[in-house]
XYZ file of C-alpha atoms in Angstrom:
233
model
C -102.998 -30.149 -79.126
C -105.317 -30.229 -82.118
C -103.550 -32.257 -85.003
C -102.809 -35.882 -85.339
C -100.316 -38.369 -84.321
C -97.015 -38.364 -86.465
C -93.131 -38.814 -84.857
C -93.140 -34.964 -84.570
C -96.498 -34.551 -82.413
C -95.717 -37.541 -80.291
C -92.062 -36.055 -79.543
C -93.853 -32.762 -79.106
C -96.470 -34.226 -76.599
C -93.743 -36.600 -74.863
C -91.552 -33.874 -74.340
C -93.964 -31.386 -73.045
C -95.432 -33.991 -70.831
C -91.460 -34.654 -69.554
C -91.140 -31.091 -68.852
C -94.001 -30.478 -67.300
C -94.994 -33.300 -65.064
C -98.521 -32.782 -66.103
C -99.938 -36.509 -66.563
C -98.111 -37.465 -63.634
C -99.638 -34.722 -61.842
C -102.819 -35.555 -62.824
C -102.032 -38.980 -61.682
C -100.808 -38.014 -58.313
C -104.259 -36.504 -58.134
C -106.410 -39.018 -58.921
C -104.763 -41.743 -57.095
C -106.525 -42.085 -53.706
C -109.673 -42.168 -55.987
C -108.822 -45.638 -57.298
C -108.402 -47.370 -53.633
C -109.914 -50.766 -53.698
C -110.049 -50.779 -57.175
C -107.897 -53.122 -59.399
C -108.877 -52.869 -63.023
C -109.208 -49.643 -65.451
C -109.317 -49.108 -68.985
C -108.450 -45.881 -70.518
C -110.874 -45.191 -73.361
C -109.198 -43.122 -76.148
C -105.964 -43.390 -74.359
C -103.532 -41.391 -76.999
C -100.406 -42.111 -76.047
C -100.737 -43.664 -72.523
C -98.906 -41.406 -70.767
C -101.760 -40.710 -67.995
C -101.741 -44.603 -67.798
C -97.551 -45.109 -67.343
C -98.523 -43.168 -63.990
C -101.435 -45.044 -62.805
C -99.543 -48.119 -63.422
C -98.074 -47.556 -60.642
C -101.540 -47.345 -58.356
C -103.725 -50.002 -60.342
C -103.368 -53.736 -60.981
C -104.319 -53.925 -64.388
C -104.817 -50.829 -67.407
C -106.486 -51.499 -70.520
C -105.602 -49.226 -72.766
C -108.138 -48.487 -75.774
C -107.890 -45.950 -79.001
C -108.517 -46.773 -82.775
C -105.318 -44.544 -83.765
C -102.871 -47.840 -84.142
C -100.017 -45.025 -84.342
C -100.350 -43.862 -80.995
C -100.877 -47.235 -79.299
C -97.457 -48.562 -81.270
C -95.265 -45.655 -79.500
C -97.595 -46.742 -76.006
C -96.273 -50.574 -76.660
C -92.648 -49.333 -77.104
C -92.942 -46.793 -73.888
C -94.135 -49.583 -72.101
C -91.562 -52.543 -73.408
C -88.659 -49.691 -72.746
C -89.734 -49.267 -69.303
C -90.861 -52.873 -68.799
C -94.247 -51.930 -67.457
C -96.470 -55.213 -67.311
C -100.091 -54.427 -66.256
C -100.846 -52.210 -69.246
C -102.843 -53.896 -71.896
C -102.512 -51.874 -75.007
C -105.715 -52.926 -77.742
C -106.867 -51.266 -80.661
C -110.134 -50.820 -80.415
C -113.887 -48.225 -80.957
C -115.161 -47.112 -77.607
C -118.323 -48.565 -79.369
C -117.173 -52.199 -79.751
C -116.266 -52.181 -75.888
C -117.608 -55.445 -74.227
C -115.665 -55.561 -70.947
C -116.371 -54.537 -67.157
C -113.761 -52.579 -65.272
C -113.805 -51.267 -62.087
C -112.840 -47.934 -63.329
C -113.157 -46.172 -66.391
C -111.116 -43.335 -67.711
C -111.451 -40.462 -70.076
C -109.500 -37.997 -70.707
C -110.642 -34.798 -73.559
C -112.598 -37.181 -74.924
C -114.725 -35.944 -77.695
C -118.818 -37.576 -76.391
C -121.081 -35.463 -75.931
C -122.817 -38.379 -73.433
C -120.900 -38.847 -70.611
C -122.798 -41.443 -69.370
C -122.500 -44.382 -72.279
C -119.979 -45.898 -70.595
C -121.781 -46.147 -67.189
C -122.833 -49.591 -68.060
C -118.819 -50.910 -68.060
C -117.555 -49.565 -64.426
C -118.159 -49.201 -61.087
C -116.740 -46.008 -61.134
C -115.922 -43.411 -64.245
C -113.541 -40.105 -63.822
C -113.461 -38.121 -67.148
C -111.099 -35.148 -67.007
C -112.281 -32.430 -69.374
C -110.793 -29.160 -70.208
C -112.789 -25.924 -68.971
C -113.742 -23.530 -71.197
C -110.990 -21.356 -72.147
C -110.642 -17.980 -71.078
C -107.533 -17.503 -73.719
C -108.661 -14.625 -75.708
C -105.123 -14.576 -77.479
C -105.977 -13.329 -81.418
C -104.884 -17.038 -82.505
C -107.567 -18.713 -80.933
C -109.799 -18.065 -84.031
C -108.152 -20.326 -86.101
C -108.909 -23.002 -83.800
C -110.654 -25.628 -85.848
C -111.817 -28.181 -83.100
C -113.164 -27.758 -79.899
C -113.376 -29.941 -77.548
C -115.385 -30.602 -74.924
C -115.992 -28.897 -71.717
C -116.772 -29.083 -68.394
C -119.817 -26.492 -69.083
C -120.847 -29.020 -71.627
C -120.547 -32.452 -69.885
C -121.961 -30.443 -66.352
C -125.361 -29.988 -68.520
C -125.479 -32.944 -69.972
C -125.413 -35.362 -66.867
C -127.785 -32.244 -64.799
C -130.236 -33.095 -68.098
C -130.151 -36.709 -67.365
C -130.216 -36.077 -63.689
C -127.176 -38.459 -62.921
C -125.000 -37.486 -59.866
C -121.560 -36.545 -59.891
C -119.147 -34.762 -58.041
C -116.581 -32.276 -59.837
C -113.322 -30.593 -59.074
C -111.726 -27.832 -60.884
C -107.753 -27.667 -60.952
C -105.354 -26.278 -63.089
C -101.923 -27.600 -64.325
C -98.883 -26.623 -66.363
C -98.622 -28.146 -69.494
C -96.608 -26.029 -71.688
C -94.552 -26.920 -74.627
C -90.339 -26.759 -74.682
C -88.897 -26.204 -77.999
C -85.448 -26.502 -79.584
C -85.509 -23.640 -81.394
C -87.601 -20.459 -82.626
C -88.312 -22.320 -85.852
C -89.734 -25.105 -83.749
C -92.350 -22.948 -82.244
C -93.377 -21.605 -85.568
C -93.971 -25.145 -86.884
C -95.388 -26.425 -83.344
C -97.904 -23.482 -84.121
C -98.601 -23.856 -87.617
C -99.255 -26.964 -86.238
C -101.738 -26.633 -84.149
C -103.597 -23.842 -86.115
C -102.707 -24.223 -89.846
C -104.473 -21.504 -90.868
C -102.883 -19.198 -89.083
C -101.459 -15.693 -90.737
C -97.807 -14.690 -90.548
C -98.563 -11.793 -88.436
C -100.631 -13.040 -86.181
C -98.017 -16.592 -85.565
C -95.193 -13.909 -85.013
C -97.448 -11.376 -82.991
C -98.538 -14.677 -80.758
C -94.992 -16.109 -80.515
C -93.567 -12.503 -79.634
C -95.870 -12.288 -76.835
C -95.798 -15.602 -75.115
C -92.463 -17.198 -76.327
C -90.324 -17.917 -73.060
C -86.353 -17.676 -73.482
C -85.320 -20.024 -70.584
C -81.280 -20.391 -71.281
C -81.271 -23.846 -71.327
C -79.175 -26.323 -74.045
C -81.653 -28.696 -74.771
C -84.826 -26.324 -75.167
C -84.113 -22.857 -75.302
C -87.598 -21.669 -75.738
C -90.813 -22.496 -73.907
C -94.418 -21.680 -74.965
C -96.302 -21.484 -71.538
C -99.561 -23.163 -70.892
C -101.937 -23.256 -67.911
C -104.433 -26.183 -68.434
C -107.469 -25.959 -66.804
C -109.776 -28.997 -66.022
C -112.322 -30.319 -64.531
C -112.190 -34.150 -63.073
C -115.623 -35.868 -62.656
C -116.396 -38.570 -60.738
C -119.666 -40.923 -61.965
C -120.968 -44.228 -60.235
C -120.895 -46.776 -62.809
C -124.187 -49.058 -63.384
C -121.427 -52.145 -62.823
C -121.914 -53.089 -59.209
């Protein structure tokens, strides 16, 4: 999503996350990656919900992000579902002092990979690949993130070894109501004509006869999960 945390985008995000599985999925993936390990922090962690699955696979998560928003829904998430190894703390990635054994990024924004080498043993960044959505609403996109294209060149440049794999996940969004989808989309891309938020929700809208969401917007997420030796030994 490309806006900023408010009670609608975290219900947005929760819910699509809910429906979807993906974090957990991503999880699930990851998992047998962090064997022997017992400490991660999650740098720019949103809302934690990658880290309420690894919770169950880790001894300790600290949780990092400088949007105080987002890590006050994580600290309720976590007191509701009495979670106890997650350490929520608002914080820059800059300021970071700590070791872990593993450190976590998810669509983070760096263009250098490798500054947090230093702080692990290990580092696994997922980052989205480049999009192959050619959809007529993609050109009001007004940030882009980062890519695997990008962080591939980046640590080939600086000749530091990795290993990548490429997978792809559902992570659509469920909506209440037409309406909904025109504001999720407005949302995301607020500059967005009339024509082309109807011709886009006309096209991909899903009806799925269901009482709590009737409509689904569909969304394949593609990514790419490195894996990075730390400098930590």
């Amino acid at each position: 999503m490309n806006f900023s945390w408010d009670p609608t985008t975290i219900k947005w995000y929760q819910d699509a996350n809910a429906y979807s599985q993906f974090f957990k999925n991503i999880a699930d993936f990851i998992a047998p990656s962090l064997n022997g390990y017992t400490t991660l922090c999650d740098i720019g962690c949103g809302l934690g919900l990658i880290d309420l699955e690894l919770s169950k696979h880790i001894d300790h998560i600290t949780c990092i992000d400088i949007n105080e928003f987002a890590l006050n829904s994580l600290k309720t998430t976590i007191a509701k579902q009495r979670i106890t190894n997650i350490e929520p703390r608002l914080l820059n990635c800059d300021d970071i002092q700590n070791t872990w054994d593993v450190i976590y990024t998810s669509f983070f924004g760096s263009r250098e990979p490798e500054k947090f080498l230093p702080y692990c043993r290990k580092q696994i960044s997922v980052v989205n690949q480049k999009s192959a959505n050619h959809s007529s609403i993609e050109k009001y996109k007004s940030f882009h993130k980062n890519t695997c294209d990008l962080v591939a060149a980046a640590l080939d440049k600086k000749r530091i070894p990795y290993s990548v794999t490429e997978i792809t996940f559902e992570f659509g969004q469920p909506l209440a109501s037409f309406e909904e989808g025109k504001h999720f989309v407005r949302k995301n891309y607020p500059k967005v004509t009339e024509a082309d938020l109807h011709r886009f929700l006309s096209q991909n809208l899903v009806e799925t006869n269901q009482t709590d969401y009737p409509f689904y917007l569909p969304k394949k997420k593609s990514l790419g999960i490195f894996e990075i030796e730390g400098r930590c030994q």
